[in-house]
mmCIF file of C-alpha atoms in Angstrom:
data_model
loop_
_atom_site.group_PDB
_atom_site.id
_atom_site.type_symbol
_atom_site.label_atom_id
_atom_site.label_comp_id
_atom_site.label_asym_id
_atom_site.label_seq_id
_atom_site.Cartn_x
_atom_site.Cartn_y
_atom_site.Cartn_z
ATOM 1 C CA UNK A 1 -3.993 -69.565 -13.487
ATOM 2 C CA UNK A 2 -1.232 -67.317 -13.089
ATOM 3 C CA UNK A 3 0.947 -70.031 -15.186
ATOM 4 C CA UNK A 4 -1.292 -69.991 -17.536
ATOM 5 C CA UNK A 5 -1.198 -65.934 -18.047
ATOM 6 C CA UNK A 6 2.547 -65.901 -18.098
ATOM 7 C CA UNK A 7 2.562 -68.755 -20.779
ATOM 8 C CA UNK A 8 0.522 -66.352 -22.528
ATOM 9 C CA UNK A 9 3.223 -63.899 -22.479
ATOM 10 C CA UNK A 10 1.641 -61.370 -20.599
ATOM 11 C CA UNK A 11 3.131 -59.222 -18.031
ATOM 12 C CA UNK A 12 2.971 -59.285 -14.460
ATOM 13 C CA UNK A 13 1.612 -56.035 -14.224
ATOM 14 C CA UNK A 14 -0.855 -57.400 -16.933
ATOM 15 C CA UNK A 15 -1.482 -60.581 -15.271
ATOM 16 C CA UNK A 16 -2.344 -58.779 -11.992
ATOM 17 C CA UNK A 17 -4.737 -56.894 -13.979
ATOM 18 C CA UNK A 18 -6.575 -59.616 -15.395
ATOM 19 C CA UNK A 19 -7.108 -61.510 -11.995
ATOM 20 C CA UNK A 20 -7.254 -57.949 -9.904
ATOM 21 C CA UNK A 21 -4.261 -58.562 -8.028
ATOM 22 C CA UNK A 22 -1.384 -55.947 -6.952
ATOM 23 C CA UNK A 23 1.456 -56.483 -9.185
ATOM 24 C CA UNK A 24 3.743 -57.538 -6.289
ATOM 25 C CA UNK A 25 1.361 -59.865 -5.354
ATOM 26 C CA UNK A 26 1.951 -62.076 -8.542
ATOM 27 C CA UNK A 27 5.507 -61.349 -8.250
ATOM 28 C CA UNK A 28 4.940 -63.209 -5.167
ATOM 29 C CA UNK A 29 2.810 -66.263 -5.958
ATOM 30 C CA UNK A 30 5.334 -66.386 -9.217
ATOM 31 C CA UNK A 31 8.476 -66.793 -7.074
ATOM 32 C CA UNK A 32 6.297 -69.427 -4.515
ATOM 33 C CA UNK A 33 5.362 -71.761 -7.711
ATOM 34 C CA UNK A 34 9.190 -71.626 -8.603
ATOM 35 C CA UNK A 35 10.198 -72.632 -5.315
ATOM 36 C CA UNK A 36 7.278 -75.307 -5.092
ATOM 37 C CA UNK A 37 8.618 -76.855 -8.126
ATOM 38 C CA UNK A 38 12.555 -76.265 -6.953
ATOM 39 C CA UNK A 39 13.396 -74.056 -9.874
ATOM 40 C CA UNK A 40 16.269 -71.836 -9.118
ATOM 41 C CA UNK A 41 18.701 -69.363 -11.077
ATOM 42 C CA UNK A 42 18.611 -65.715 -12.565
ATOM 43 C CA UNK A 43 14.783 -64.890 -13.912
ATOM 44 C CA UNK A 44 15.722 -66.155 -17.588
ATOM 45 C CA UNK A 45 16.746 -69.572 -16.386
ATOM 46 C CA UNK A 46 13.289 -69.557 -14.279
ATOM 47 C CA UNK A 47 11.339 -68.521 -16.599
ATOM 48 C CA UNK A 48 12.766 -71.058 -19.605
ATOM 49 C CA UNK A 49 12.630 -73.642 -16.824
ATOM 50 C CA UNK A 50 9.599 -73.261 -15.870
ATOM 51 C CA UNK A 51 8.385 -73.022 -19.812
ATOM 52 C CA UNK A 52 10.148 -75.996 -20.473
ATOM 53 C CA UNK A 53 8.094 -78.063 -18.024
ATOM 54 C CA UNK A 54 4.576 -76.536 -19.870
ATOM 55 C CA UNK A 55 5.857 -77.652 -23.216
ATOM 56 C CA UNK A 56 7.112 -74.033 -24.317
ATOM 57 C CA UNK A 57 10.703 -75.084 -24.481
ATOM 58 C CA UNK A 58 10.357 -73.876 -27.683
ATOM 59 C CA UNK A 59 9.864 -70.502 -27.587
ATOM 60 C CA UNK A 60 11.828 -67.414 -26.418
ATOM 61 C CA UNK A 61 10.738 -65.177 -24.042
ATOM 62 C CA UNK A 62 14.293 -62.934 -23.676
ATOM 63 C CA UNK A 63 12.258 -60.049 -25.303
ATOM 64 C CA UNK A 64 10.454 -59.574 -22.434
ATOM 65 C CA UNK A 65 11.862 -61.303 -19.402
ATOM 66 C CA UNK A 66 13.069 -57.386 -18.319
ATOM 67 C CA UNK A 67 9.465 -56.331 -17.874
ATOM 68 C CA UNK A 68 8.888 -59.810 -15.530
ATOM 69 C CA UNK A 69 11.412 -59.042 -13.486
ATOM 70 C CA UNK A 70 10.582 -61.268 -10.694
ATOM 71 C CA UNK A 71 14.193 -59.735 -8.819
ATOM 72 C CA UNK A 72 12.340 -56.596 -8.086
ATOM 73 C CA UNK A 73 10.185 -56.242 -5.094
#
C-alpha cells in the first residue's frame, strides 16, 4: 500500500496521513521494502529504482524527492 501511495507521488508525511501512521513510521517501512528488494544508493537512485521496477521509469520525481527524504530520521 505504501508503494502504491508513493507511486502516487504523495509525501511521506501525506502517506502517513492517509493510512494514520507517524511519518517516521513510513520512513521506516519505506527503507525495509528497499532493503527487501536490495535497492541501495542516495534517495534519488532509490526512489527511480524502485519506480523503475513499478513501470514508472518514465517519470521524474527530482521535484520532490527533498520532501521524501528517507535520510532523515
Amino acid at each position: 500500500e505504501i508503494v502504491e501511495l508513493m507511486g502516487q507521488r504523495l509525501s511521506n508525511r501525506e502517506i502517513a496521513e492517509k493510512l494514520y501512521l507517524s511519518e517516521g513510521s513510513v520512513k521506516q517501512y519505506v527503507n525495509q521494502i528497499y532493503s527487501k528488494l536490495h535497492i541501495e544508493g542516495d534517495t534519488r537512485t532509490k526512489r527511480r529504482q524502485l519506480f523503475a521496477a513499478m513501470g514508472y521509469a518514465d517519470v521524474s520525481f527530482d521535484h520532490f524527492v527533498d520532501e521524501l527524504d528517507l535520510t532523515k530520521s
